[in-house]
Amino acid sequence: MTAPLRALTPAAPIGYFVHHQGRGHAERCAAIVNALPAHRPVTIFCARGDIFPRMRAGVDIVVIPSLFEPTGAEVVQDFTAQPDTLHCAPLGWPGIRQAMGTMAAWFMTAHPALMICDVSAEVAQLARICSVPHVKVLQHGQRSDPGHRAAYDGAAGLLVPSAACLAQDDWDDGMRAKTCFAGGLGVDTALPDRDAARGRLNIAADQDMVLVLSGGGGTGFPSAPIAVGARALPDSLWLTVGKIARDWHATEPANLRHDGWVDNVADYIAAADCIVASTGNTPCQHVLAAGKPWVAVPEWRYFDEQVEKARVLHQAGVAHAVPGLPSSVQQWRAAITAARDNHDPARQQACVTPDAAGKTADWLEALIDRLWPKTATPIMTESRPAALAET
């Protein structure tokens, strides 16, 4: 018996897996979801429900166990080597079974139009195995391994939250043909007036200021090398915002101030004359939009994500990349000088896509229309296989 036909309506939902580490994944999820048509339901799967900005009506957040962190309930010793096609698939984790089962059950009952994966190669492959088309967020890094390639090759589309000029050389033509580039996606890149920002921060208009912007996705920059930088440029005011790992041996001069987590990071960026920042998604988009001289310092991430991002930023002439925080006064002076001398604000700002969220939402809707034509689509409506139903 042929399976009955059911038309996929315009209201078919989108599923969205969001990695809970850092802020970038949740921020771009919210931006995309809020830009999608109001009639498009979205169900988000994430290990945390408290990391998302405000979202429109019609969005559900389903909290699932983390796919990456043990809970103490794991009882099976991993007695086999992990295959190259997977990145994080230990044996005996009930949390992984619960998370994957929750998503698979939703696939079966919701009949989604699309699954967006940001990011997990395993979740992307789960969607494909369950016959659900998926969009895979493509991040920088050394990701030519079989696990990543399976996720990319099986994707209906790839979404890159940066500009096309920052594409890696190893992203082949097949990948680029199905990629939406959206620089600045998920980041509010609007900045206040420089003088007004300096007034709020109590910084003189003629004071040279170096901002060290430390993200939340890792342990934060260590304080000792930043102190060396402040000593290298004693006439500059050095301010740090974000997470800083304090070193007991750091000798901090009077021109260095740590302000920690702040709600007005835009004031600091607008006020800065030069910025030292990692190459994580959020700081990257902030600095590019601001058009400021930038010493880009990659932090350790899986698959050399920030190392590769720093390389393409340097290659594109929008940042001066160094392998790590400079370790001497001379190295700091050279890095800051290079960042300022080679500064091209117009080239930096061109890396930010106007209305990146709107462009992405339009691309997703067009992809859904292409995947699901207006004609009916076959689905099974019976719990029994068709062969059994005929008996």
mmCIF file of C-alpha atoms in Angstrom:
data_model
loop_
_atom_site.group_PDB
_atom_site.id
_atom_site.type_symbol
_atom_site.label_atom_id
_atom_site.label_comp_id
_atom_site.label_asym_id
_atom_site.label_seq_id
_atom_site.Cartn_x
_atom_site.Cartn_y
_atom_site.Cartn_z
ATOM 1 C CA MET A 1 0.000 0.000 0.000
ATOM 2 C CA THR A 2 1.350 3.396 -0.930
ATOM 3 C CA ALA A 3 1.789 5.772 1.970
ATOM 4 C CA PRO A 4 -0.919 8.449 2.191
ATOM 5 C CA LEU A 5 -0.051 11.964 1.138
ATOM 6 C CA ARG A 6 -0.075 15.002 3.365
ATOM 7 C CA ALA A 7 0.772 18.524 2.256
ATOM 8 C CA LEU A 8 3.434 20.306 4.288
ATOM 9 C CA THR A 9 1.686 23.502 5.375
ATOM 10 C CA PRO A 10 3.428 26.893 5.681
ATOM 11 C CA ALA A 11 3.185 26.484 9.456
ATOM 12 C CA ALA A 12 5.384 23.380 9.577
ATOM 13 C CA PRO A 13 7.808 23.938 12.458
ATOM 14 C CA ILE A 14 11.541 24.453 12.481
ATOM 15 C CA GLY A 15 13.647 22.606 15.038
ATOM 16 C CA TYR A 16 16.797 24.247 16.378
ATOM 17 C CA PHE A 17 19.592 22.622 18.400
ATOM 18 C CA VAL A 18 21.689 25.186 20.304
ATOM 19 C CA HIS A 19 25.001 24.473 22.018
ATOM 20 C CA HIS A 20 24.892 26.043 25.479
ATOM 21 C CA GLN A 21 28.569 27.042 25.752
ATOM 22 C CA GLY A 22 29.345 30.745 25.358
ATOM 23 C CA ARG A 23 26.858 33.332 24.136
ATOM 24 C CA GLY A 24 27.171 33.332 20.366
ATOM 25 C CA HIS A 25 25.019 30.258 19.668
ATOM 26 C CA ALA A 26 22.040 31.508 21.694
ATOM 27 C CA GLU A 27 22.333 35.078 20.418
ATOM 28 C CA ARG A 28 22.229 34.139 16.761
ATOM 29 C CA CYS A 29 19.429 31.647 17.402
ATOM 30 C CA ALA A 30 17.284 34.400 18.915
ATOM 31 C CA ALA A 31 18.105 36.787 16.079
ATOM 32 C CA ILE A 32 17.082 34.251 13.433
ATOM 33 C CA VAL A 33 13.950 33.105 15.250
ATOM 34 C CA ASN A 34 12.743 36.676 15.765
ATOM 35 C CA ALA A 35 13.284 37.436 12.062
ATOM 36 C CA LEU A 36 11.341 34.408 10.828
ATOM 37 C CA PRO A 37 7.679 34.887 9.836
ATOM 38 C CA ALA A 38 5.377 35.042 12.846
ATOM 39 C CA HIS A 39 3.404 32.025 11.628
ATOM 40 C CA ARG A 40 6.487 29.759 11.625
ATOM 41 C CA PRO A 41 6.646 27.762 14.917
ATOM 42 C CA VAL A 42 10.103 26.997 16.291
ATOM 43 C CA THR A 43 11.160 24.424 18.879
ATOM 44 C CA ILE A 44 14.596 24.931 20.412
ATOM 45 C CA PHE A 45 16.549 22.098 22.023
ATOM 46 C CA CYS A 46 19.303 23.173 24.425
ATOM 47 C CA ALA A 47 20.905 22.069 27.675
ATOM 48 C CA ARG A 48 20.081 25.485 29.173
ATOM 49 C CA GLY A 49 16.926 27.531 28.887
ATOM 50 C CA ASP A 50 18.192 30.697 30.561
ATOM 51 C CA ILE A 51 20.787 31.861 28.015
ATOM 52 C CA PHE A 52 18.464 33.193 25.331
ATOM 53 C CA PRO A 53 17.520 36.802 24.661
ATOM 54 C CA ARG A 54 13.829 37.589 24.461
ATOM 55 C CA MET A 55 12.062 35.813 21.623
ATOM 56 C CA ARG A 56 8.723 36.211 19.878
ATOM 57 C CA ALA A 57 5.587 34.158 20.465
ATOM 58 C CA GLY A 58 5.412 30.708 18.898
ATOM 59 C CA VAL A 59 8.807 29.560 20.211
ATOM 60 C CA ASP A 60 9.208 26.634 22.600
ATOM 61 C CA ILE A 61 12.437 25.810 24.435
ATOM 62 C CA VAL A 62 12.927 22.169 25.360
ATOM 63 C CA VAL A 63 15.713 21.652 27.898
ATOM 64 C CA ILE A 64 17.631 18.447 27.210
ATOM 65 C CA PRO A 65 20.631 16.893 28.948
ATOM 66 C CA SER A 66 24.013 18.100 27.788
ATOM 67 C CA LEU A 67 25.555 15.963 25.069
ATOM 68 C CA PHE A 68 29.032 16.880 26.266
ATOM 69 C CA GLU A 69 29.107 16.766 30.084
ATOM 70 C CA PRO A 70 28.781 13.694 32.342
ATOM 71 C CA THR A 71 26.188 13.702 35.120
ATOM 72 C CA GLY A 72 27.517 10.877 37.288
ATOM 73 C CA ALA A 73 24.908 8.400 36.049
ATOM 74 C CA GLU A 74 27.216 6.894 33.433
ATOM 75 C CA VAL A 75 27.764 3.219 34.206
ATOM 76 C CA VAL A 76 29.446 1.670 31.151
ATOM 77 C CA GLN A 77 33.164 1.832 30.604
ATOM 78 C CA ASP A 78 33.990 2.951 27.066
ATOM 79 C CA PHE A 79 35.649 -0.177 25.720
ATOM 80 C CA THR A 80 35.898 0.807 22.062
ATOM 81 C CA ALA A 81 37.725 3.567 20.295
ATOM 82 C CA GLN A 82 35.428 6.350 19.146
ATOM 83 C CA PRO A 83 34.938 6.161 15.372
ATOM 84 C CA ASP A 84 36.218 9.021 13.222
ATOM 85 C CA THR A 85 32.672 9.741 12.051
ATOM 86 C CA LEU A 86 31.704 10.975 15.538
ATOM 87 C CA HIS A 87 33.162 13.602 17.886
ATOM 88 C CA CYS A 88 31.453 13.036 21.214
ATOM 89 C CA ALA A 89 29.802 9.647 21.471
ATOM 90 C CA PRO A 90 30.885 7.935 24.694
ATOM 91 C CA LEU A 91 29.146 4.711 25.650
ATOM 92 C CA GLY A 92 26.771 4.330 28.558
ATOM 93 C CA TRP A 93 25.568 7.933 28.903
ATOM 94 C CA PRO A 94 21.824 7.954 29.708
ATOM 95 C CA GLY A 95 21.750 11.737 29.229
ATOM 96 C CA ILE A 96 22.766 11.392 25.585
ATOM 97 C CA ARG A 97 20.077 8.748 25.044
ATOM 98 C CA GLN A 98 17.468 11.017 26.618
ATOM 99 C CA ALA A 99 18.541 14.070 24.575
ATOM 100 C CA MET A 100 18.675 12.225 21.266
ATOM 101 C CA GLY A 101 15.441 10.356 22.015
ATOM 102 C CA THR A 102 13.654 13.623 22.797
ATOM 103 C CA MET A 103 14.662 15.109 19.463
ATOM 104 C CA ALA A 104 13.886 11.926 17.518
ATOM 105 C CA ALA A 105 10.436 11.739 19.104
ATOM 106 C CA TRP A 106 9.793 15.360 18.121
ATOM 107 C CA PHE A 107 10.861 14.607 14.542
ATOM 108 C CA MET A 108 8.294 11.807 14.420
ATOM 109 C CA THR A 109 5.361 13.815 15.778
ATOM 110 C CA ALA A 110 6.041 17.373 14.596
ATOM 111 C CA HIS A 111 6.905 16.650 10.937
ATOM 112 C CA PRO A 112 9.356 19.594 10.867
ATOM 113 C CA ALA A 113 10.167 21.538 7.760
ATOM 114 C CA LEU A 114 13.800 21.888 8.824
ATOM 115 C CA MET A 115 16.267 21.305 11.658
ATOM 116 C CA ILE A 116 18.976 23.886 12.338
ATOM 117 C CA CYS A 117 22.057 22.585 14.146
ATOM 118 C CA ASP A 118 24.325 25.024 16.030
ATOM 119 C CA VAL A 119 26.426 23.008 16.652
ATOM 120 C CA SER A 120 26.863 19.237 16.891
ATOM 121 C CA ALA A 121 27.870 16.884 14.125
ATOM 122 C CA GLU A 122 25.979 14.106 15.904
ATOM 123 C CA VAL A 123 22.700 16.050 16.029
ATOM 124 C CA ALA A 124 23.077 16.990 12.372
ATOM 125 C CA GLN A 125 23.564 13.349 11.441
ATOM 126 C CA LEU A 126 20.623 12.339 13.656
ATOM 127 C CA ALA A 127 18.356 14.679 11.686
ATOM 128 C CA ARG A 128 19.547 13.232 8.389
ATOM 129 C CA ILE A 129 19.096 9.655 9.638
ATOM 130 C CA CYS A 130 15.561 10.561 10.749
ATOM 131 C CA SER A 131 14.787 11.887 7.245
ATOM 132 C CA VAL A 132 14.641 15.527 8.380
ATOM 133 C CA PRO A 133 16.506 18.102 6.251
ATOM 134 C CA HIS A 134 18.978 20.096 8.285
ATOM 135 C CA VAL A 135 20.956 23.310 8.100
ATOM 136 C CA LYS A 136 24.377 23.025 9.694
ATOM 137 C CA VAL A 137 26.093 26.069 11.156
ATOM 138 C CA LEU A 138 29.599 26.086 9.708
ATOM 139 C CA GLN A 139 32.280 27.467 12.003
ATOM 140 C CA HIS A 140 35.923 28.112 11.297
ATOM 141 C CA GLY A 141 38.501 25.507 12.233
ATOM 142 C CA GLN A 142 40.158 22.368 10.974
ATOM 143 C CA ARG A 143 36.980 20.441 10.225
ATOM 144 C CA SER A 144 37.827 18.206 7.285
ATOM 145 C CA ASP A 145 37.486 15.063 9.447
ATOM 146 C CA PRO A 146 34.847 12.441 8.559
ATOM 147 C CA GLY A 147 32.471 13.530 11.322
ATOM 148 C CA HIS A 148 32.253 17.128 10.194
ATOM 149 C CA ARG A 149 32.221 16.196 6.527
ATOM 150 C CA ALA A 150 29.280 13.829 7.070
ATOM 151 C CA ALA A 151 27.337 16.639 8.731
ATOM 152 C CA TYR A 152 28.192 19.140 5.985
ATOM 153 C CA ASP A 153 27.673 16.770 3.055
ATOM 154 C CA GLY A 154 24.312 15.660 4.408
ATOM 155 C CA ALA A 155 23.087 19.198 5.060
ATOM 156 C CA ALA A 156 20.474 20.900 2.907
ATOM 157 C CA GLY A 157 22.260 24.172 3.606
ATOM 158 C CA LEU A 158 25.171 25.640 5.539
ATOM 159 C CA LEU A 159 25.011 28.829 7.592
ATOM 160 C CA VAL A 160 28.190 30.815 8.261
ATOM 161 C CA PRO A 161 27.859 33.672 10.789
ATOM 162 C CA SER A 162 30.603 35.713 9.116
ATOM 163 C CA ALA A 163 31.340 37.396 5.804
ATOM 164 C CA ALA A 164 32.175 35.542 2.603
ATOM 165 C CA CYS A 165 35.579 37.251 2.490
ATOM 166 C CA LEU A 166 36.444 35.329 5.673
ATOM 167 C CA ALA A 167 35.762 31.906 4.158
ATOM 168 C CA GLN A 168 38.460 29.296 4.638
ATOM 169 C CA ASP A 169 40.381 28.031 1.632
ATOM 170 C CA ASP A 170 39.302 24.444 2.322
ATOM 171 C CA TRP A 171 35.591 25.232 2.047
ATOM 172 C CA ASP A 172 35.093 23.723 -1.387
ATOM 173 C CA ASP A 173 32.745 24.841 -4.160
ATOM 174 C CA GLY A 174 30.106 22.314 -3.153
ATOM 175 C CA MET A 175 29.988 23.704 0.363
ATOM 176 C CA ARG A 176 29.952 27.340 -0.739
ATOM 177 C CA ALA A 177 27.144 26.716 -3.235
ATOM 178 C CA LYS A 178 24.751 25.884 -0.404
ATOM 179 C CA THR A 179 26.066 28.416 2.117
ATOM 180 C CA CYS A 180 24.452 31.560 3.476
ATOM 181 C CA PHE A 181 27.091 34.013 4.716
ATOM 182 C CA ALA A 182 25.750 36.394 7.372
ATOM 183 C CA GLY A 183 28.399 38.552 9.011
ATOM 184 C CA GLY A 184 27.285 40.061 12.308
ATOM 185 C CA LEU A 185 24.463 37.560 12.758
ATOM 186 C CA GLY A 186 23.068 37.664 16.285
ATOM 187 C CA VAL A 187 25.178 40.591 17.471
ATOM 188 C CA ASP A 188 23.840 44.078 18.137
ATOM 189 C CA THR A 189 26.592 46.034 16.419
ATOM 190 C CA ALA A 190 25.164 49.527 16.994
ATOM 191 C CA LEU A 191 27.551 51.782 18.914
ATOM 192 C CA PRO A 192 27.034 54.998 20.864
ATOM 193 C CA ASP A 193 28.886 58.233 20.140
ATOM 194 C CA ARG A 194 32.557 58.024 21.153
ATOM 195 C CA ASP A 195 32.571 61.217 23.246
ATOM 196 C CA ALA A 196 29.314 60.298 24.966
ATOM 197 C CA ALA A 197 30.659 56.821 25.758
ATOM 198 C CA ARG A 198 33.867 58.289 27.182
ATOM 199 C CA GLY A 199 31.842 60.649 29.319
ATOM 200 C CA ARG A 200 29.939 57.741 30.859
ATOM 201 C CA LEU A 201 33.211 55.894 31.485
ATOM 202 C CA ASN A 202 34.949 58.997 32.865
ATOM 203 C CA ILE A 203 37.699 58.914 30.245
ATOM 204 C CA ALA A 204 39.186 62.114 28.873
ATOM 205 C CA ALA A 205 38.619 62.791 25.181
ATOM 206 C CA ASP A 206 42.367 62.891 24.436
ATOM 207 C CA GLN A 207 43.330 59.836 26.508
ATOM 208 C CA ASP A 208 44.630 56.933 24.406
ATOM 209 C CA MET A 209 42.726 53.826 25.421
ATOM 210 C CA VAL A 210 43.400 50.131 24.799
ATOM 211 C CA LEU A 211 40.472 47.829 25.466
ATOM 212 C CA VAL A 212 41.011 44.150 26.262
ATOM 213 C CA LEU A 213 37.787 42.334 25.468
ATOM 214 C CA SER A 214 37.627 38.857 27.026
ATOM 215 C CA GLY A 215 34.741 36.575 26.086
ATOM 216 C CA GLY A 216 32.746 34.101 28.131
ATOM 217 C CA GLY A 217 33.288 30.897 26.193
ATOM 218 C CA GLY A 218 36.471 29.834 27.994
ATOM 219 C CA THR A 219 38.579 30.654 31.046
ATOM 220 C CA GLY A 220 39.317 34.229 29.993
ATOM 221 C CA PHE A 221 42.593 35.960 29.235
ATOM 222 C CA PRO A 222 45.292 35.670 31.936
ATOM 223 C CA SER A 223 46.116 38.907 33.728
ATOM 224 C CA ALA A 224 49.930 38.717 33.672
ATOM 225 C CA PRO A 225 50.503 39.298 29.925
ATOM 226 C CA ILE A 226 47.918 42.098 29.942
ATOM 227 C CA ALA A 227 49.879 43.762 32.714
ATOM 228 C CA VAL A 228 52.989 43.518 30.532
ATOM 229 C CA GLY A 229 51.056 45.243 27.744
ATOM 230 C CA ALA A 230 50.008 48.075 30.045
ATOM 231 C CA ARG A 231 53.623 48.553 31.106
ATOM 232 C CA ALA A 232 54.661 48.586 27.437
ATOM 233 C CA LEU A 233 52.416 51.600 26.763
ATOM 234 C CA PRO A 234 52.431 53.589 29.997
ATOM 235 C CA ASP A 235 50.734 56.633 28.419
ATOM 236 C CA SER A 236 47.699 54.554 27.394
ATOM 237 C CA LEU A 237 44.810 53.630 29.647
ATOM 238 C CA TRP A 238 44.209 49.876 29.565
ATOM 239 C CA LEU A 239 40.736 48.619 30.444
ATOM 240 C CA THR A 240 39.617 44.998 30.533
ATOM 241 C CA VAL A 241 36.022 43.791 30.404
ATOM 242 C CA GLY A 242 34.806 40.232 30.654
ATOM 243 C CA LYS A 243 36.420 37.221 32.264
ATOM 244 C CA ILE A 244 40.062 37.612 33.345
ATOM 245 C CA ALA A 245 42.047 34.763 34.925
ATOM 246 C CA ARG A 246 44.062 36.360 37.692
ATOM 247 C CA ASP A 247 47.739 35.378 37.914
ATOM 248 C CA TRP A 248 49.348 35.637 41.328
ATOM 249 C CA HIS A 249 52.588 36.842 39.749
ATOM 250 C CA ALA A 250 50.999 39.611 37.645
ATOM 251 C CA THR A 251 52.576 43.008 38.330
ATOM 252 C CA GLU A 252 49.841 45.439 37.398
ATOM 253 C CA PRO A 253 50.632 49.110 36.776
ATOM 254 C CA ALA A 254 48.376 52.041 37.615
ATOM 255 C CA ASN A 255 47.210 52.473 33.996
ATOM 256 C CA LEU A 256 45.449 49.068 34.007
ATOM 257 C CA ARG A 257 41.884 48.673 35.227
ATOM 258 C CA HIS A 258 39.726 45.537 35.312
ATOM 259 C CA ASP A 259 36.002 46.286 35.053
ATOM 260 C CA GLY A 260 34.789 42.662 34.817
ATOM 261 C CA TRP A 261 31.377 41.830 33.385
ATOM 262 C CA VAL A 262 29.567 44.969 32.258
ATOM 263 C CA ASP A 263 26.175 45.638 30.711
ATOM 264 C CA ASN A 264 27.447 48.536 28.595
ATOM 265 C CA VAL A 265 30.200 46.843 26.586
ATOM 266 C CA ALA A 266 29.194 49.002 23.601
ATOM 267 C CA ASP A 267 30.421 52.078 25.501
ATOM 268 C CA TYR A 268 33.841 50.492 25.970
ATOM 269 C CA ILE A 269 34.136 49.516 22.311
ATOM 270 C CA ALA A 270 33.044 52.964 21.141
ATOM 271 C CA ALA A 271 35.514 54.636 23.501
ATOM 272 C CA ALA A 272 38.521 52.476 22.556
ATOM 273 C CA ASP A 273 41.382 53.531 20.297
ATOM 274 C CA CYS A 274 42.674 49.975 19.933
ATOM 275 C CA ILE A 275 41.167 46.627 20.909
ATOM 276 C CA VAL A 276 42.733 43.353 22.015
ATOM 277 C CA ALA A 277 40.194 40.548 21.694
ATOM 278 C CA SER A 278 39.810 36.856 21.016
ATOM 279 C CA THR A 279 38.354 35.622 17.750
ATOM 280 C CA GLY A 280 35.138 34.219 19.165
ATOM 281 C CA ASN A 281 32.019 35.088 17.205
ATOM 282 C CA THR A 282 30.616 37.831 19.448
ATOM 283 C CA PRO A 283 33.807 39.876 20.045
ATOM 284 C CA CYS A 284 34.748 39.403 16.399
ATOM 285 C CA GLN A 285 31.520 40.929 15.116
ATOM 286 C CA HIS A 286 31.638 43.768 17.646
ATOM 287 C CA VAL A 287 35.153 44.815 16.686
ATOM 288 C CA LEU A 288 34.586 44.525 12.928
ATOM 289 C CA ALA A 289 31.436 46.637 13.146
ATOM 290 C CA ALA A 290 33.259 49.253 15.223
ATOM 291 C CA GLY A 291 36.092 49.513 12.690
ATOM 292 C CA LYS A 292 38.813 49.680 15.340
ATOM 293 C CA PRO A 293 42.483 48.632 15.203
ATOM 294 C CA TRP A 294 42.461 45.063 16.457
ATOM 295 C CA VAL A 295 45.052 42.696 17.889
ATOM 296 C CA ALA A 296 43.321 39.340 17.404
ATOM 297 C CA VAL A 297 44.346 36.677 19.910
ATOM 298 C CA PRO A 298 42.926 33.182 19.354
ATOM 299 C CA GLU A 299 41.966 31.204 22.440
ATOM 300 C CA TRP A 300 42.101 27.418 22.591
ATOM 301 C CA ARG A 301 39.012 25.783 21.134
ATOM 302 C CA TYR A 302 38.277 22.359 19.673
ATOM 303 C CA PHE A 303 39.408 21.903 16.080
ATOM 304 C CA ASP A 304 41.516 25.114 16.246
ATOM 305 C CA GLU A 305 38.381 27.163 15.657
ATOM 306 C CA GLN A 306 39.812 30.477 16.817
ATOM 307 C CA VAL A 307 43.244 29.813 15.306
ATOM 308 C CA GLU A 308 41.728 29.415 11.844
ATOM 309 C CA LYS A 309 39.461 32.418 12.384
ATOM 310 C CA ALA A 310 42.459 34.551 13.326
ATOM 311 C CA ARG A 311 44.284 33.359 10.220
ATOM 312 C CA VAL A 312 41.518 34.407 7.820
ATOM 313 C CA LEU A 313 41.014 37.716 9.639
ATOM 314 C CA HIS A 314 44.703 38.506 9.251
ATOM 315 C CA GLN A 315 44.682 37.325 5.638
ATOM 316 C CA ALA A 316 41.702 39.575 4.851
ATOM 317 C CA GLY A 317 43.469 42.587 6.358
ATOM 318 C CA VAL A 318 40.826 43.252 9.024
ATOM 319 C CA ALA A 319 42.908 42.359 12.101
ATOM 320 C CA HIS A 320 46.506 41.880 13.169
ATOM 321 C CA ALA A 321 46.596 38.307 14.446
ATOM 322 C CA VAL A 322 49.144 37.012 16.944
ATOM 323 C CA PRO A 323 49.430 33.378 18.093
ATOM 324 C CA GLY A 324 48.844 34.291 21.738
ATOM 325 C CA LEU A 325 49.003 37.243 24.089
ATOM 326 C CA PRO A 326 52.436 38.871 23.622
ATOM 327 C CA SER A 327 54.905 37.901 26.329
ATOM 328 C CA SER A 328 57.216 40.921 26.409
ATOM 329 C CA VAL A 329 57.095 44.695 26.255
ATOM 330 C CA GLN A 330 58.708 44.633 22.818
ATOM 331 C CA GLN A 331 56.181 42.135 21.423
ATOM 332 C CA TRP A 332 53.281 44.195 22.745
ATOM 333 C CA ARG A 333 54.572 47.395 21.186
ATOM 334 C CA ALA A 334 55.095 45.654 17.839
ATOM 335 C CA ALA A 335 51.604 44.128 17.868
ATOM 336 C CA ILE A 336 49.798 47.363 18.793
ATOM 337 C CA THR A 337 51.816 49.319 16.216
ATOM 338 C CA ALA A 338 51.043 46.793 13.458
ATOM 339 C CA ALA A 339 47.318 46.844 14.283
ATOM 340 C CA ARG A 340 47.203 50.640 14.102
ATOM 341 C CA ASP A 341 49.428 51.060 11.042
ATOM 342 C CA ASN A 342 47.463 48.536 8.952
ATOM 343 C CA HIS A 343 44.037 49.659 10.094
ATOM 344 C CA ASP A 344 41.302 49.831 7.430
ATOM 345 C CA PRO A 345 37.938 50.560 9.096
ATOM 346 C CA ALA A 346 35.962 50.428 5.849
ATOM 347 C CA ARG A 347 37.263 46.939 5.104
ATOM 348 C CA GLN A 348 36.364 45.824 8.628
ATOM 349 C CA GLN A 349 32.839 47.218 8.521
ATOM 350 C CA ALA A 350 32.224 45.631 5.120
ATOM 351 C CA CYS A 351 32.414 42.267 6.922
ATOM 352 C CA VAL A 352 29.111 42.966 8.679
ATOM 353 C CA THR A 353 26.009 42.110 6.633
ATOM 354 C CA PRO A 354 23.184 44.677 6.842
ATOM 355 C CA ASP A 355 20.147 42.993 8.425
ATOM 356 C CA ALA A 356 21.988 39.690 8.742
ATOM 357 C CA ALA A 357 19.103 38.087 10.644
ATOM 358 C CA GLY A 358 16.531 39.125 8.054
ATOM 359 C CA LYS A 359 18.714 37.852 5.219
ATOM 360 C CA THR A 360 19.150 34.532 7.015
ATOM 361 C CA ALA A 361 15.441 34.169 7.701
ATOM 362 C CA ASP A 362 14.621 34.831 4.038
ATOM 363 C CA TRP A 363 17.225 32.253 2.989
ATOM 364 C CA LEU A 364 15.742 29.657 5.352
ATOM 365 C CA GLU A 365 12.212 30.260 4.076
ATOM 366 C CA ALA A 366 13.400 29.984 0.462
ATOM 367 C CA LEU A 367 15.209 26.762 1.329
ATOM 368 C CA ILE A 368 12.051 25.326 2.880
ATOM 369 C CA ASP A 369 10.054 26.256 -0.233
ATOM 370 C CA ARG A 370 12.623 24.506 -2.401
ATOM 371 C CA LEU A 371 12.763 21.409 -0.203
ATOM 372 C CA TRP A 372 9.027 21.085 0.219
ATOM 373 C CA PRO A 373 7.145 21.967 -2.983
ATOM 374 C CA LYS A 374 3.535 22.968 -2.676
ATOM 375 C CA THR A 375 2.479 19.544 -3.929
ATOM 376 C CA ALA A 376 1.758 16.888 -1.343
ATOM 377 C CA THR A 377 4.568 15.068 0.416
ATOM 378 C CA PRO A 378 4.302 11.357 1.348
ATOM 379 C CA ILE A 379 4.364 10.532 5.063
ATOM 380 C CA MET A 380 3.247 7.482 7.012
ATOM 381 C CA THR A 381 0.126 8.033 9.086
ATOM 382 C CA GLU A 382 -0.069 4.507 10.503
ATOM 383 C CA SER A 383 2.153 3.127 13.253
ATOM 384 C CA ARG A 384 2.494 -0.189 11.366
ATOM 385 C CA PRO A 385 4.680 -0.641 8.302
ATOM 386 C CA ALA A 386 2.766 -0.584 4.991
ATOM 387 C CA ALA A 387 3.659 -4.239 4.284
ATOM 388 C CA LEU A 388 1.899 -5.314 7.507
ATOM 389 C CA ALA A 389 -1.108 -3.114 6.808
ATOM 390 C CA GLU A 390 -1.822 -5.044 3.614
ATOM 391 C CA THR A 391 -2.212 -8.383 5.409
#
